[in-house]
Amino acid sequence: MRIELLPRRSPSTVARLLAPLAALLVAFFIAGLILAAMGRSPAAAFDVYVVQSLADSWALQQLALKATPLVIIAIGLSFCFRANLWNIGAEGQYIVGAICGGWLALATHGSDAGSWVLPAMLILGMIGGAAWALIAAGLKVLFGVSEILTSLMLVYVAEYLLDYLVRGPWRDPQGFNFPQTVTFDPAATMPLLGETSLHAGVIGAVVIVAIAAFVMHWTLFGYRLRVTGAAPKAARFAGFVPGATTLAVFAISGALAGLAGVIEVAASIGQLKPDISPGYGFTAIIVAFLGRLDPIGILVASLVMALTILGGETAQIALRLPFDFTSAFQGILLIAILAADSLVTYRLRIVAGRRVPA
């Protein structure tokens, strides 16, 4: 007996739209079973992860702050994924962007440089992230090297580079030997929105969503990505050069990941240190697919994933759950999304007997 996957003649549009919701429900169900096996109450965990994270205005503000880097990075990744290119190294591009932007903040520290510092930091972060992503893209275009492997391995290079800098030449001499830089000057930090804890990067993320939606749905470049991902031969016949597309989408993806890195260190953190990311670059992959690679869907999906991150931090205290449980839940959710997409596109058939050789 064997199981075969047969393509559906006309996959249901409704099923394709509801697949992420079904995947989310399945992931919650599996997580509940794991919690019950650990001797924890699934209902209490749901209250901590979901209800309390939406309970008051402070929690909602924190939710928006956690979602901001996820939105920006996932939007960039969606450009790659739509073209059937796999940038798995957004975490490294996020870190390099933070390093490049942070360098300017440190270089101008204590100099009263003025309001130009923050915009220049954002630009440097985008350049750094794009350059880091283009390493993997260039190796693929020139030598056919798998972008999955190179982009992923470059993550660890970026992490070790950041660790070296904050423990060595950039370490704060007055920081009691902790691996961190000096706190950025006010000119190098993101302004807050009124009397809230929200910063200007939240508005920037919404603007990026709007721009990406326009580009993907109403421009030739968006059409180029859809054709390249769905029918590479047709894209080449139409005159779309695969190498140019690869370089373009990796540059966009890396630039947005680098931008997210600068925003995070210039707003929520205020300095460079080894743990500037709880894995935003990897979580954004799940966000991109949960949002169906659509900017509006990504915005909603980022809020869902931010809910799990915020709830995970609370659950460490309230339920004494390890934060790794949140990472495990995100992995379960990714598997559920891929399974749901497969079941929408294909149907299962159980065949009795052994396969007869041709």
CSV table of C-alpha atoms in Angstrom, one decimal, residues 2 11 14 29 39 57 97 125-126 140 192 199 211 235 238 251 253 271 286 309 317 321 328 345:
chain,number,residue,atom,x,y,z
A,2,ARG,CA,1.2,3.5,-0.8
A,11,PRO,CA,-8.0,23.9,-6.8
A,14,VAL,CA,-12.1,29.4,-1.1
A,29,PHE,CA,-4.7,21.9,18.6
A,39,GLY,CA,1.0,18.8,32.7
A,57,SER,CA,-3.8,49.3,25.3
A,97,GLY,CA,21.7,46.1,8.5
A,125,GLY,CA,21.1,49.6,7.0
A,126,MET,CA,19.3,49.0,3.7
A,140,LYS,CA,23.6,31.7,-7.7
A,192,LEU,CA,7.9,58.0,19.5
A,199,HIS,CA,7.7,54.5,17.4
A,211,ILE,CA,3.9,50.3,-1.5
A,235,ALA,CA,9.2,34.4,-18.3
A,238,ALA,CA,8.8,37.1,-22.5
A,251,ALA,CA,18.4,43.2,-3.1
A,253,SER,CA,14.6,41.4,0.4
A,271,GLN,CA,22.2,49.9,21.2
A,286,ILE,CA,6.4,31.6,8.4
A,309,ILE,CA,6.1,36.0,20.7
A,317,ILE,CA,6.6,33.8,34.0
A,321,LEU,CA,7.1,27.5,30.1
A,328,ALA,CA,8.3,24.9,18.6
A,345,THR,CA,-3.2,21.7,-4.5
